[in-house]
XYZ file of C-alpha atoms in Angstrom:
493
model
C -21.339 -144.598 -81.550
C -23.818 -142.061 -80.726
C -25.737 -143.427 -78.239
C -29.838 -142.225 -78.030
C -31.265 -141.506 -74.741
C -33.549 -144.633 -74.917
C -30.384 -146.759 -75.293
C -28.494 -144.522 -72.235
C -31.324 -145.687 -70.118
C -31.841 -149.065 -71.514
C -27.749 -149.479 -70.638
C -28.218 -147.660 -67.135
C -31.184 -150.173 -65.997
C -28.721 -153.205 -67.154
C -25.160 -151.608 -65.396
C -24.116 -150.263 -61.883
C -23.044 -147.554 -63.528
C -23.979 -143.716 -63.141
C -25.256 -141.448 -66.636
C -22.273 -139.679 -66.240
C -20.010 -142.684 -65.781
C -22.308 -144.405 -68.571
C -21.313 -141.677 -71.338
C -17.804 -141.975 -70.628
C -17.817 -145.732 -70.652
C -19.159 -144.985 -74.233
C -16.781 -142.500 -75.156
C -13.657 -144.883 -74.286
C -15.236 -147.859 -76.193
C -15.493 -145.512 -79.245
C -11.630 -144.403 -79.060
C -11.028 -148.241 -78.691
C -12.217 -148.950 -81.454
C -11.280 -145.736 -83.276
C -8.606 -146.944 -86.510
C -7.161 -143.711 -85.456
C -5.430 -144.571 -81.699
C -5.018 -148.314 -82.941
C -1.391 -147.378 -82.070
C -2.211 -145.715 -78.549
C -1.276 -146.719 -75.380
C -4.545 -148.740 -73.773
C -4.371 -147.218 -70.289
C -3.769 -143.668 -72.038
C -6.684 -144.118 -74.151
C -9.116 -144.661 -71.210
C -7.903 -141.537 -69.234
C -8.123 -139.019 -71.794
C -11.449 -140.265 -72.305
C -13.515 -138.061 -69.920
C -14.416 -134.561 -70.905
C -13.088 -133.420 -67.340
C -9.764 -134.611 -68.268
C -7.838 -131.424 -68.430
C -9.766 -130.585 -65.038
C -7.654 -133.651 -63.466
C -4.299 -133.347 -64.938
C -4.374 -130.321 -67.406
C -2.342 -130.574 -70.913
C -0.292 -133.595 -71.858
C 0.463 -134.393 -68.053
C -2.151 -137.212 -67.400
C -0.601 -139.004 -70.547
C 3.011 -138.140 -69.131
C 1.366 -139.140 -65.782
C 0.101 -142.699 -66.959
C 2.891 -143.698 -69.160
C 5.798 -143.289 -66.222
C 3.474 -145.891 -63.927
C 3.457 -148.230 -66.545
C 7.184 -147.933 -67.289
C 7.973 -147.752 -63.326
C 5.018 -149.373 -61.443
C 2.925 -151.683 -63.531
C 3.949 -155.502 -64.194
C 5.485 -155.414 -68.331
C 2.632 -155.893 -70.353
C -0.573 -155.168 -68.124
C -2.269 -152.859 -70.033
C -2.653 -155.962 -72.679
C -3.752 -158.635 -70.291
C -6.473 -155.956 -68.362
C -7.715 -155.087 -71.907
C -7.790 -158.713 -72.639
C -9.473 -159.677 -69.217
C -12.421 -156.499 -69.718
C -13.236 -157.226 -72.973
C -13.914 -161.046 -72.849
C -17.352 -162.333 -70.660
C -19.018 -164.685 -72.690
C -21.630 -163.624 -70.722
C -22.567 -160.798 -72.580
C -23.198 -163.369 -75.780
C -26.265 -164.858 -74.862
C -27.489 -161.780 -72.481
C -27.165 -159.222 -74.714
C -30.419 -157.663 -75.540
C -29.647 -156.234 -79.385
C -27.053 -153.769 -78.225
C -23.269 -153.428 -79.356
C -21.777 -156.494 -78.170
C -17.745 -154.977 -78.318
C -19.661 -152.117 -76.061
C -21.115 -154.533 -73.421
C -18.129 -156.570 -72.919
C -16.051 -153.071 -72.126
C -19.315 -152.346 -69.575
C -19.420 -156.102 -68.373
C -15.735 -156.121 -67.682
C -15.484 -153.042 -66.167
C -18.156 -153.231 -63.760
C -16.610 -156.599 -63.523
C -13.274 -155.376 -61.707
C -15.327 -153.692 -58.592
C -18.834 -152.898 -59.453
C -20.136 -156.146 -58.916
C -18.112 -156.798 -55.488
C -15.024 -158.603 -54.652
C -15.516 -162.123 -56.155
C -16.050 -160.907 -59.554
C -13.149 -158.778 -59.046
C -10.964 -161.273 -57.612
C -11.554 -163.273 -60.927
C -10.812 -160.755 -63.212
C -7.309 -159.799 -61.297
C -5.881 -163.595 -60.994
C -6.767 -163.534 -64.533
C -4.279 -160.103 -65.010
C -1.384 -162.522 -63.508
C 0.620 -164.740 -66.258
C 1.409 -167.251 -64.332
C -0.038 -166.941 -61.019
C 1.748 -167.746 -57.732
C 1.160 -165.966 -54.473
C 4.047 -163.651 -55.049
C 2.912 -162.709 -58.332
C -0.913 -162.224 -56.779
C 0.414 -160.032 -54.249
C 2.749 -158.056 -56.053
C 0.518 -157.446 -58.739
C -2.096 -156.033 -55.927
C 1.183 -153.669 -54.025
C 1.781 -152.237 -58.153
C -1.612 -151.644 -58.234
C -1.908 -149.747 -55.023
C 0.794 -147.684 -55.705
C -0.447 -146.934 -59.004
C -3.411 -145.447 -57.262
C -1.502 -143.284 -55.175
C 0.121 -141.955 -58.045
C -2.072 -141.020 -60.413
C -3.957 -139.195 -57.707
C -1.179 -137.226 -56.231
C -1.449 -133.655 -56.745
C 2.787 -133.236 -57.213
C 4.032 -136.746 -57.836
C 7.487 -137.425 -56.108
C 8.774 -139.966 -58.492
C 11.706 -140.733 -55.954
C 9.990 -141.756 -53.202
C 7.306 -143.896 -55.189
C 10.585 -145.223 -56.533
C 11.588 -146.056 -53.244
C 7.878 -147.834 -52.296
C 8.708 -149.674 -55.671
C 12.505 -150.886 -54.056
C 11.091 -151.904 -50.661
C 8.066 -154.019 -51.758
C 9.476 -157.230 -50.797
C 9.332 -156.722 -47.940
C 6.271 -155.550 -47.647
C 4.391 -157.966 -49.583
C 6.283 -160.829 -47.760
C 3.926 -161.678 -44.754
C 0.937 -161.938 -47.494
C 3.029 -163.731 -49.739
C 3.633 -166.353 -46.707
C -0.391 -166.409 -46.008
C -1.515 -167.088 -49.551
C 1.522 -169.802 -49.832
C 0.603 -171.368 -46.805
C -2.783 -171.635 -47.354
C -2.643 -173.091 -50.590
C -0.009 -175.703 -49.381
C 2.370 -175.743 -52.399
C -0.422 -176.582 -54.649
C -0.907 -174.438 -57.830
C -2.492 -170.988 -57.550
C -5.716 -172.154 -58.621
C -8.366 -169.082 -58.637
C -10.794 -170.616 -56.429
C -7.465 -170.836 -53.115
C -6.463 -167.144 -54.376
C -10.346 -166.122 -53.947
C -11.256 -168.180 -50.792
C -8.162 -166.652 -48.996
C -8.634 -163.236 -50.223
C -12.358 -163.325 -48.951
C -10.977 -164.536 -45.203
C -7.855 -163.011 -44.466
C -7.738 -159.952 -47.096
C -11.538 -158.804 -47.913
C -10.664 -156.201 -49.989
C -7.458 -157.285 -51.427
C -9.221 -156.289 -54.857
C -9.720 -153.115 -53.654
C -6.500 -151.475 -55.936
C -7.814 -152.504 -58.916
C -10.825 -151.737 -58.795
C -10.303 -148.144 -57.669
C -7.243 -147.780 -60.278
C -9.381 -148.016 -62.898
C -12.210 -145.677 -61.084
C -9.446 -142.629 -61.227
C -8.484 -144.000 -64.581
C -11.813 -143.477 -66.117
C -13.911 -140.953 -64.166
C -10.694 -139.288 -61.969
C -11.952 -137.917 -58.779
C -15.755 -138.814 -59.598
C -17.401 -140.429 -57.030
C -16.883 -143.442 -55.402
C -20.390 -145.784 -55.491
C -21.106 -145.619 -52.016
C -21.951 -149.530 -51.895
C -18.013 -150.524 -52.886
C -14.986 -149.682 -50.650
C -12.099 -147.937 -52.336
C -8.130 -148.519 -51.478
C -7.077 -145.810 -49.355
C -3.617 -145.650 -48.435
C -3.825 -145.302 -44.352
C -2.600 -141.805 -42.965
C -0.586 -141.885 -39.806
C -0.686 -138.937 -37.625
C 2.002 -139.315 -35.166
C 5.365 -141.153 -35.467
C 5.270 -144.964 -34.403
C 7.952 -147.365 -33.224
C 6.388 -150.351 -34.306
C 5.153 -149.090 -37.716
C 8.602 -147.728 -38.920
C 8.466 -145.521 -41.172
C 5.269 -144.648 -40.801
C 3.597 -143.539 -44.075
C 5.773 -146.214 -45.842
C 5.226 -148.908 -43.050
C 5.166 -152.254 -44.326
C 2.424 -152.905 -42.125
C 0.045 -150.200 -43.119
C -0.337 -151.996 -46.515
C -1.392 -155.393 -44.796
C -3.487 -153.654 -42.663
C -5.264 -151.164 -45.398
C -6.259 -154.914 -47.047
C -8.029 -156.093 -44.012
C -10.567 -153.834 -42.991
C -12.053 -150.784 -44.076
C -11.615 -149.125 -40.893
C -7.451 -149.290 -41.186
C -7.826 -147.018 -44.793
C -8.518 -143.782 -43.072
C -6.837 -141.924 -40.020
C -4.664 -143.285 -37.345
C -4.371 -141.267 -34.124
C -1.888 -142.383 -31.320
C -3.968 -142.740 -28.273
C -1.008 -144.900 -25.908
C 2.470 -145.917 -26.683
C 4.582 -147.663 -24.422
C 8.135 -145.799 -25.753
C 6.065 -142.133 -25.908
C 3.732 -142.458 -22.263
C 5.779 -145.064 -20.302
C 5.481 -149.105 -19.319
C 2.279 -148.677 -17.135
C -0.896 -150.580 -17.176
C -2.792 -147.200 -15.593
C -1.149 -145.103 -18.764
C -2.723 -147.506 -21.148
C -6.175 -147.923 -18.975
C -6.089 -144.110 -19.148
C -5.697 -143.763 -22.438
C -8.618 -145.805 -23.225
C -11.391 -145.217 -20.777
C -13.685 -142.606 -22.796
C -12.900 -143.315 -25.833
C -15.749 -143.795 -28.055
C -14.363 -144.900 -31.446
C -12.684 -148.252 -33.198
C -9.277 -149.059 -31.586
C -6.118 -150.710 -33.184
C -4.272 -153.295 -30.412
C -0.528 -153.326 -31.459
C 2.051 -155.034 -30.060
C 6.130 -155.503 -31.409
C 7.457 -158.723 -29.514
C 11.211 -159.289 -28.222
C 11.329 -161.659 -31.197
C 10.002 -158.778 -33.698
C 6.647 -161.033 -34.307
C 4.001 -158.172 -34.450
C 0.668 -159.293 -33.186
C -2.424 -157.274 -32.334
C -6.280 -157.207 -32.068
C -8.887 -154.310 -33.596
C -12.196 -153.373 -31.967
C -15.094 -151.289 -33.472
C -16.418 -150.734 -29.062
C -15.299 -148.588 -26.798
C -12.499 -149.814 -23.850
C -13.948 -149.996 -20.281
C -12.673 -151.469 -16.820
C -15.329 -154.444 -16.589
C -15.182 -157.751 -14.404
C -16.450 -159.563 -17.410
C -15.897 -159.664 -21.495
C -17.711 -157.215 -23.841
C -17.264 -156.471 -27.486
C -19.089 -157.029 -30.196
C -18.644 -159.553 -33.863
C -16.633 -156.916 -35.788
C -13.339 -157.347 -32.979
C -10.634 -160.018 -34.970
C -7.138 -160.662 -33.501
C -4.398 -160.897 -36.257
C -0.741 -161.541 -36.912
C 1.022 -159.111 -38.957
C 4.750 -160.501 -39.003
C 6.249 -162.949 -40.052
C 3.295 -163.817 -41.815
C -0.415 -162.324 -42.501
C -3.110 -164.164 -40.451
C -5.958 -162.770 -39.304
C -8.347 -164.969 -36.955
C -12.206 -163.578 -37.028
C -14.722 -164.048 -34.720
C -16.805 -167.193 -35.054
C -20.129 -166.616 -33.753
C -19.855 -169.677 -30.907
C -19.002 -167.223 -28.049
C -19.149 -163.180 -27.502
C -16.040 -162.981 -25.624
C -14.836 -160.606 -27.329
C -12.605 -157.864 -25.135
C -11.398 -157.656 -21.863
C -10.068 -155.307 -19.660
C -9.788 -154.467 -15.884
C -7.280 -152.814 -13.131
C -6.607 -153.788 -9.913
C -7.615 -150.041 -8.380
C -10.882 -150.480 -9.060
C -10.937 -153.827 -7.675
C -14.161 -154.095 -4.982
C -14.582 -156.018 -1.520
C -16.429 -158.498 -3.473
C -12.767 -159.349 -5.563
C -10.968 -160.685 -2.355
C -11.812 -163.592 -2.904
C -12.062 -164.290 -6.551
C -9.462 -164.857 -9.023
C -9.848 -162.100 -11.703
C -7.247 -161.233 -13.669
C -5.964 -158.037 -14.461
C -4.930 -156.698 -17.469
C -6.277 -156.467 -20.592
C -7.185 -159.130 -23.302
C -9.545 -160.587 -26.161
C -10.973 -163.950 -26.272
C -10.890 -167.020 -24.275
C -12.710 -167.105 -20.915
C -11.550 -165.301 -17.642
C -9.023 -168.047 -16.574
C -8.009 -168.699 -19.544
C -8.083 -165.791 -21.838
C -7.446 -166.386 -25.690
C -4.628 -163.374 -25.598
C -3.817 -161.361 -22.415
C -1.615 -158.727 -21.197
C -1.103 -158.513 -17.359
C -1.671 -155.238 -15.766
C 2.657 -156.144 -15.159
C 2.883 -155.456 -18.853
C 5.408 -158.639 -18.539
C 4.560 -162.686 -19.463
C 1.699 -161.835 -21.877
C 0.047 -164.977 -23.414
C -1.708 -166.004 -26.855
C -3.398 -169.193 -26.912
C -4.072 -171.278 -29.832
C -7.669 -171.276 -29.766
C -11.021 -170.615 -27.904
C -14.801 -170.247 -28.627
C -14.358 -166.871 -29.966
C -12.379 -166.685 -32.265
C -10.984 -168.887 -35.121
C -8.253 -171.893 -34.440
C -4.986 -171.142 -35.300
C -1.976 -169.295 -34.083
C -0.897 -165.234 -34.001
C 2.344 -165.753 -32.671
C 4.979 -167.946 -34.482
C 5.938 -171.547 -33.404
C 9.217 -170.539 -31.574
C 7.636 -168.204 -29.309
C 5.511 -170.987 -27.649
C 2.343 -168.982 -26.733
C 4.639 -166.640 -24.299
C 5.959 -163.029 -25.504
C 7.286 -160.127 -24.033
C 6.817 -156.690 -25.216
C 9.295 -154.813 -26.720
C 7.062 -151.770 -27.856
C 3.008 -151.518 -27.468
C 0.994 -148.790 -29.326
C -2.688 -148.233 -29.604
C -4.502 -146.635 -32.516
C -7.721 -144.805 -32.968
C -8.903 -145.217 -36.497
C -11.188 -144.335 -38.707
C -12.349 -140.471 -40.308
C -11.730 -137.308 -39.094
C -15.354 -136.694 -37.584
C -14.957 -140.648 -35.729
C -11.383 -139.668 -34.501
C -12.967 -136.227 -33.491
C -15.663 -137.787 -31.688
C -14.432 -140.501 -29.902
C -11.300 -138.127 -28.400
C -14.164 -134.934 -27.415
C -15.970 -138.191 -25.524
C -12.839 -139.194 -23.737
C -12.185 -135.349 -22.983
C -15.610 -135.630 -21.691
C -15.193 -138.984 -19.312
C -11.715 -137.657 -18.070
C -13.582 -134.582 -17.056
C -16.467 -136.091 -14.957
C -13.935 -138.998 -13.540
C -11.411 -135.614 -12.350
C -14.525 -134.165 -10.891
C -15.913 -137.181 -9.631
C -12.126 -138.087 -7.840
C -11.654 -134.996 -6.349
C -15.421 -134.803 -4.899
C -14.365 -138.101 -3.686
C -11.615 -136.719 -2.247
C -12.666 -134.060 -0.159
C -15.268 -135.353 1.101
C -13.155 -138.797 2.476
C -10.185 -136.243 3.440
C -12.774 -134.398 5.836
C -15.315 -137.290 7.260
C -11.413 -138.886 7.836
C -10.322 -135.707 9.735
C -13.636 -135.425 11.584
C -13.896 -138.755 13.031
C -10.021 -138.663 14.440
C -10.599 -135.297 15.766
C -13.474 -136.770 17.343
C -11.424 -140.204 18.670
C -9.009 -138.078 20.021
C -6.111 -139.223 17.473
C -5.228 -136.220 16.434
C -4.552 -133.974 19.611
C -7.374 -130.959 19.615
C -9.771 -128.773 22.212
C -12.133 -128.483 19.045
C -14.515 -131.434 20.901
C -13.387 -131.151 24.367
C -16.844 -128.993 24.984
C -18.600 -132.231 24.415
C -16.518 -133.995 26.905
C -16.948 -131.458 29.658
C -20.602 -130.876 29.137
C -20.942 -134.633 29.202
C -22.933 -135.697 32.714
C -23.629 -132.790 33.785
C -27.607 -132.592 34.308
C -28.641 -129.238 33.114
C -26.873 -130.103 29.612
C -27.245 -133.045 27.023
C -25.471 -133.814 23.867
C -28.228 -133.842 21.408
C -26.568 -136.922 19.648
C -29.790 -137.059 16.333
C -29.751 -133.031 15.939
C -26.274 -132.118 16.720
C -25.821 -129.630 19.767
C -27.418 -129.647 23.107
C -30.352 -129.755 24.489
C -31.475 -128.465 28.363
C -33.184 -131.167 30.117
């Protein structure tokens, strides 16, 4: 159909979608339709649809492109079921306003997967699962990442997506034990898949949605009210991540928060600066940007905490409501904050303890949660017998460590992150540049000045043996001469 410029607008008002966007959408419903490509591939059909196609992937490559993730990446029969699931709100039958009905049930389901945010997507993709079960859920949403990657990479390596492909189990196991255990062996109705997508994995419906994005409009835009999957990039190696770009972990963690989808800079790692509390505290001090906490146990849990404010050396908790603790392995679990107390992060060194400390009971080290005797999770300034509690006012009930490790761990590796874009990453490491600077100055200001009021006064008590005072001494009683003791010198009385 041709659509008029009245019924462009009329369709705009009505859609989250963009004119441009809008025109292909209409374009891709016609070559549905089209008796012509009644035989084409579905997915094809929808990415040759945009004018800028050849722009994207020139000649018969985005076709090539498309039909070796479906044969190597997608779930058998997918395109079918998404085409299905798009093209089937009954809302659109008593909504519809007089337009093409087959038309607004390609723009309902569409904006559907994404546009709409995460709830409506979350229905449409347990309805693109068969038979749902949380290994199906999850696996479905690792395909669909990788998809993503793929079709967007400039010189696809088919080998190592290949690879990706072979080690998914275990990287979808730890979700696959969080959606399992929170639905309890019951079946994988879509209201548990939803409610434990929205708590522990917010944008768990982030692959599909942006799938179809480059499927449709390529390297458009992304609306910037929706959050796109963005496969993490690491920029230094990582003993607890192994692997690094094809970490396990970095899927988990791209699911949780949008912070975790951009850059990762090293700022501390135990096996790379050394086991020492004043390393780490160094490290941190300064640095104005959100930090990943991560920590591989001598039982190979992996537990850790993120924080969107800055590290300092306090007496007392600070943080704000976007810090969450979480368990990565064995199993997914992420425990948010829950608005009953603000104790959020912790952190403090016995070198800059004060006179006023002797007779407290501080502890140092650094932590989150929990009060200052009893701190929620907390690693002594020893680095040894760390400690994760069950619960406290901060954050939710439950446990980041698994049952045989008893609340106790020690630390086999520890590694923190900054994250976040290249301007945050920029920023925050210019500002510690900045506070190392001033805190250099500041110590060796310090310094001189204590090394020479030190020097003075023992030169003056006579502990160090010198004839520098001794003019003070002999002048001393005589009556013609007095020490001026408020102006320095002598005076002639």
């Amino acid at each position: 159909m041709q659509a008029t410029l009245t019924q462009l607008h009329k369709l705009e008002s009505r859609y989250p979608f963009e004119k441009r966007e809008m025109e292909i959408l209409i374009r891709a419903h016609d070559h549905i339709r089209d008796e012509q490509n009644r035989e084409e591939d579905f997915l094809v059909l929808l990415a040759l649809t945009s004018p800028f196609t050849e722009y994207f992937l020139p000649g018969d490559e985005i076709r090539d492109r498309v039909t070796w993730i479906e044969d190597h990446i997608l779930p058998s029969g997918f395109p079918n079921r998404l085409r299905s699931a798009i093209s089937a709100d009954p809302f659109v039958d008593y909504a519809n306003e007089g337009e093409n009905k087959s038309l607004e049930r390609l723009l309902e389901g569409v904006a559907d997967t994404g546009r709409r945010g995460p709830r409506e997507a979350l229905r449409i993709f347990h309805q693109l699962v068969k038979d749902p079960s949380a290994t199906e859920l999850v696996d479905l949403c690792f395909r669909l990442a990788l998809a993503c990657d793929a079709l967007v990479e400039p010189n696809l390596d088919k080998q190592l997506f290949l690879q990706r492909m072979k080690s998914r189990e275990e990287t979808i196991d730890p979700i696959v034990r969080s959606l399992s255990a929170y639905a309890k062996n019951q079946p994988m109705e879509r209201g548990f898949f939803t409610n434990w997508a929205e708590k522990q994995m917010p944008l768990l419906s982030s692959p599909l949605s942006t799938f179809l994005h480059h499927l449709l409009f390529h390297r458009g835009p992304y609306p910037t009210a929706r959050i796109p999957y963005t496969r993490p990039e690491i920029l230094e190696d990582s003993f607890i991540m192994s692997g690094s770009l094809k970490s396990p972990l970095l899927f988990s963690l791209s699911l949780t928060s949008p912070h975790f989808s951009q850059k990762w800079s090293r700022l501390y790692s135990s096996e790379n600066d050394g086991r020492s509390f004043n390393r780490l505290e160094w490290a941190l001090l300064g640095y104005d940007g959100p930090t990943v906490f991560l920590i591989k146990t001598e039982h190979n849990a992996v537990i850790g905490g993120f924080t969107s404010d800055p590290w300092k050396d306090a007496t007392h908790h600070f943080g704000s409501g976007e810090c969450f603790l979480f368990e990565l392995i064995p199993e997914l679990t992420i425990r948010n904050p829950t608005g009953d107390e603000n104790n959020f992060m912790y952190m403090h060194s016995s070198n800059m303890k004060t006179p006023i400390e002797a007779q407290s009971a501080l502890p140092y080290g650094i932590g989150f949660g929990g009060s200052l005797s009893k701190p929620r999770f907390f690693v002594p300034e020893s680095l040894q017998q760390c400690s994760v509690d069950y619960m406290d006012k901060t954050f939710e009930i439950g446990d980041i460590l698994p049952d045989d490790e008893l609340g106790r761990f020690e630390i086999s590796v520890l590694e923190v992150w900054g994250v976040g874009s290249d301007h945050t990453i920029g920023h925050a490491l210019r500002k510690r540049d900045e506070y190392r600077f001033y805190a250099n100055e500041e110590i060796r200001r310090a310094r001189d000045l204590d090394d020479k009021g030190e020097l003075v006064q023992d030169l003056r008590m006579g502990y160090i043996p010198s004839k520098l005072f001794q003019h003070q001494k002999d002048v001393r009683g005589r009556h013609e001469f007095r020490v001026d003791e408020e102006h320095g010198g002598y005076k002639i009385e």
